[in-house]
Every structure is written in structure tokens, then in C-alpha cells.
PDB file of C-alpha atoms in Angstrom:
ATOM      1  CA  MET A   3       0.494  -0.095   0.003  1.00  0.00           C
ATOM      2  CA  LYS A   4       1.673   3.563  -1.175  1.00  0.00           C
ATOM      3  CA  THR A   5       2.067   5.915   1.873  1.00  0.00           C
ATOM      4  CA  GLY A   6      -0.936   7.851   0.622  1.00  0.00           C
ATOM      5  CA  ASN A   7      -2.998   5.549   1.040  1.00  0.00           C
ATOM      6  CA  ARG A   8      -1.593   4.171   4.364  1.00  0.00           C
ATOM      7  CA  ILE A   9      -2.137   7.760   5.717  1.00  0.00           C
ATOM      8  CA  ALA A  10      -5.845   7.951   3.985  1.00  0.00           C
ATOM      9  CA  HIS A  11      -7.155   4.505   5.501  1.00  0.00           C
ATOM     10  CA  ALA A  12      -5.404   4.886   8.783  1.00  0.00           C
ATOM     11  CA  THR A  13      -7.001   8.300   9.492  1.00  0.00           C
ATOM     12  CA  GLN A  14     -10.467   7.446   8.716  1.00  0.00           C
ATOM     13  CA  LYS A  15      -9.962   4.541  10.570  1.00  0.00           C
ATOM     14  CA  LEU A  16      -9.053   7.421  13.105  1.00  0.00           C
ATOM     15  CA  GLN A  17     -12.233   9.620  12.488  1.00  0.00           C
ATOM     16  CA  ARG A  18     -14.630   6.479  13.040  1.00  0.00           C
ATOM     17  CA  THR A  19     -12.942   6.006  16.152  1.00  0.00           C
ATOM     18  CA  LEU A  20     -13.092   9.218  17.433  1.00  0.00           C
ATOM     19  CA  SER A  21     -16.658   9.628  16.372  1.00  0.00           C
ATOM     20  CA  GLN A  22     -17.710   6.698  18.924  1.00  0.00           C
ATOM     21  CA  ARG A  23     -14.955   7.978  21.210  1.00  0.00           C
ATOM     22  CA  ILE A  24     -16.465  11.146  21.478  1.00  0.00           C
ATOM     23  CA  ARG A  25     -20.253   9.358  21.921  1.00  0.00           C
ATOM     24  CA  MET A  26     -18.910   7.581  24.596  1.00  0.00           C
ATOM     25  CA  ALA A  27     -17.361  10.948  26.530  1.00  0.00           C
ATOM     26  CA  SER A  28     -20.147  13.354  25.927  1.00  0.00           C
ATOM     27  CA  ALA A  29     -22.532  10.708  27.680  1.00  0.00           C
ATOM     28  CA  ILE A  30     -19.693  10.206  30.014  1.00  0.00           C
ATOM     29  CA  ALA A  31     -17.475  13.665  30.531  1.00  0.00           C
ATOM     30  CA  GLY A  32     -20.676  16.531  30.944  1.00  0.00           C
ATOM     31  CA  VAL A  33     -18.857  17.585  27.262  1.00  0.00           C
ATOM     32  CA  PRO A  34     -21.045  20.141  24.965  1.00  0.00           C
ATOM     33  CA  LYS A  35     -22.450  18.711  21.706  1.00  0.00           C
ATOM     34  CA  GLY A  36     -19.927  18.879  19.222  1.00  0.00           C
ATOM     35  CA  HIS A  37     -17.148  18.941  20.715  1.00  0.00           C
ATOM     36  CA  LEU A  38     -14.655  16.821  22.194  1.00  0.00           C
ATOM     37  CA  ALA A  39     -12.081  16.165  25.413  1.00  0.00           C
ATOM     38  CA  VAL A  40      -8.330  15.769  24.803  1.00  0.00           C
ATOM     39  CA  TYR A  41      -5.778  15.318  26.694  1.00  0.00           C
ATOM     40  CA  VAL A  42      -2.115  17.617  26.835  1.00  0.00           C
ATOM     41  CA  GLY A  43       0.993  17.824  27.745  1.00  0.00           C
ATOM     42  CA  GLU A  44       2.884  15.729  30.913  1.00  0.00           C
ATOM     43  CA  ASN A  45       0.174  16.547  32.837  1.00  0.00           C
ATOM     44  CA  HIS A  46      -2.575  15.344  30.427  1.00  0.00           C
ATOM     45  CA  LYS A  47      -4.281  19.055  31.118  1.00  0.00           C
ATOM     46  CA  ARG A  48      -8.000  18.451  29.913  1.00  0.00           C
ATOM     47  CA  PHE A  49      -8.753  20.807  26.949  1.00  0.00           C
ATOM     48  CA  VAL A  50     -13.173  20.140  25.461  1.00  0.00           C
ATOM     49  CA  ILE A  51     -12.624  21.949  21.229  1.00  0.00           C
ATOM     50  CA  PRO A  52     -14.622  22.079  18.999  1.00  0.00           C
ATOM     51  CA  ILE A  53     -15.095  18.798  16.091  1.00  0.00           C
ATOM     52  CA  SER A  54     -14.364  21.349  13.707  1.00  0.00           C
ATOM     53  CA  TYR A  55     -10.845  21.945  14.715  1.00  0.00           C
ATOM     54  CA  LEU A  56     -10.828  17.726  12.913  1.00  0.00           C
ATOM     55  CA  SER A  57     -10.900  19.209   9.950  1.00  0.00           C
ATOM     56  CA  TYR A  58      -7.445  21.402   9.901  1.00  0.00           C
ATOM     57  CA  PRO A  59      -5.080  20.608   8.319  1.00  0.00           C
ATOM     58  CA  LEU A  60      -2.368  21.762  11.982  1.00  0.00           C
ATOM     59  CA  PHE A  61      -4.620  19.643  13.815  1.00  0.00           C
ATOM     60  CA  LYS A  62      -3.951  16.665  11.483  1.00  0.00           C
ATOM     61  CA  ASP A  63      -0.992  16.742  11.936  1.00  0.00           C
ATOM     62  CA  LEU A  64      -1.266  17.040  15.863  1.00  0.00           C
ATOM     63  CA  LEU A  65      -3.186  13.295  15.236  1.00  0.00           C
ATOM     64  CA  ASP A  66      -1.380  12.478  13.322  1.00  0.00           C
ATOM     65  CA  TRP A  67       0.942  12.549  15.853  1.00  0.00           C
ATOM     66  CA  ALA A  68      -0.822  10.841  18.094  1.00  0.00           C
ATOM     67  CA  GLU A  69      -1.669   8.356  16.165  1.00  0.00           C
ATOM     68  CA  GLU A  70       2.328   7.498  16.437  1.00  0.00           C
ATOM     69  CA  GLU A  71       2.861   7.880  19.809  1.00  0.00           C
ATOM     70  CA  PHE A  72      -0.195   6.065  20.919  1.00  0.00           C
ATOM     71  CA  GLY A  73      -2.040   4.316  18.056  1.00  0.00           C
ATOM     72  CA  PHE A  74      -5.493   3.892  19.097  1.00  0.00           C
ATOM     73  CA  ASN A  75      -5.353   3.331  22.576  1.00  0.00           C
ATOM     74  CA  HIS A  76      -4.688   6.113  24.424  1.00  0.00           C
ATOM     75  CA  PRO A  77      -4.157   6.156  28.178  1.00  0.00           C
ATOM     76  CA  MET A  78      -6.095   8.317  29.478  1.00  0.00           C
ATOM     77  CA  GLY A  79      -9.154   6.482  27.808  1.00  0.00           C
ATOM     78  CA  GLY A  80      -9.957   9.574  25.540  1.00  0.00           C
ATOM     79  CA  LEU A  81      -7.431  11.366  22.646  1.00  0.00           C
ATOM     80  CA  THR A  82      -4.221  12.163  24.316  1.00  0.00           C
ATOM     81  CA  ILE A  83      -1.901  15.052  22.279  1.00  0.00           C
ATOM     82  CA  PRO A  84       1.572  14.610  23.192  1.00  0.00           C
ATOM     83  CA  CYS A  85       2.920  18.037  22.901  1.00  0.00           C
ATOM     84  CA  THR A  86       3.180  20.778  25.223  1.00  0.00           C
ATOM     85  CA  GLU A  87       0.267  22.723  26.640  1.00  0.00           C
ATOM     86  CA  ASP A  88       1.995  25.743  25.244  1.00  0.00           C
ATOM     87  CA  TYR A  89       1.968  24.746  21.782  1.00  0.00           C
ATOM     88  CA  PHE A  90      -1.103  23.135  22.048  1.00  0.00           C
ATOM     89  CA  ILE A  91      -2.810  26.847  23.283  1.00  0.00           C
ATOM     90  CA  SER A  92      -1.409  29.101  20.575  1.00  0.00           C
ATOM     91  CA  LEU A  93      -2.005  25.990  17.561  1.00  0.00           C
ATOM     92  CA  THR A  94      -5.184  25.767  18.736  1.00  0.00           C
ATOM     93  CA  SER A  95      -5.480  29.635  19.075  1.00  0.00           C
ATOM     94  CA  SER A  96      -4.494  30.202  15.661  1.00  0.00           C
ATOM     95  CA  LEU A  97      -7.559  28.117  14.263  1.00  0.00           C
ATOM     96  CA  HIS A  98     -10.311  30.311  15.566  1.00  0.00           C
TER      97      HIS A  98
END
């Protein structure tokens, strides 16, 4: 399988996994509809972000990084992003 096809397949698989987890996490953790909780940095600080962020290329890069780091089993039970809190805040601020 070519690299582009593998990336597309992995992205589709991640999106399916995320959509299932978003529904479960939203019901359990009180996350507003249209949002998801992610855990960022060494201390796994929880951020609630709009799901629209998933369509931005910069955020997709973070998802790829998370997949490389954790696969599809995230230690916090939710989506864990392996970057610093400062970087995450800076990136998400630019997406507004």
C-alpha cells in the first residue's frame, strides 16, 4: 500500500474511532454536543475543543502525531495529544 493510501486509511480509521469515542465521552464527561475532550502535555491537561478543529490540516498533524505516539489506545481513555500545553494553546488559538 502506498504511503498516501496508508495515511488516508489511518485517517479514516481514526475518524471512525474518534466519532465512537466522542459519543461515549460526551455522554459520560458532560462535554457539549459538537465538542470533544483531549488531554495534552505531560500532566494530561484536559481541553474541550470544537470538533470542527478536526478538519484543519494543522490539527490533523497533531492527530497523526498522537497516532504515532499512542496508536489507537490512549492512556487517558480519551484522545491524548503528545505536545506541550503551550504549543496546543498556540495552535488552537490560530484556528479560531
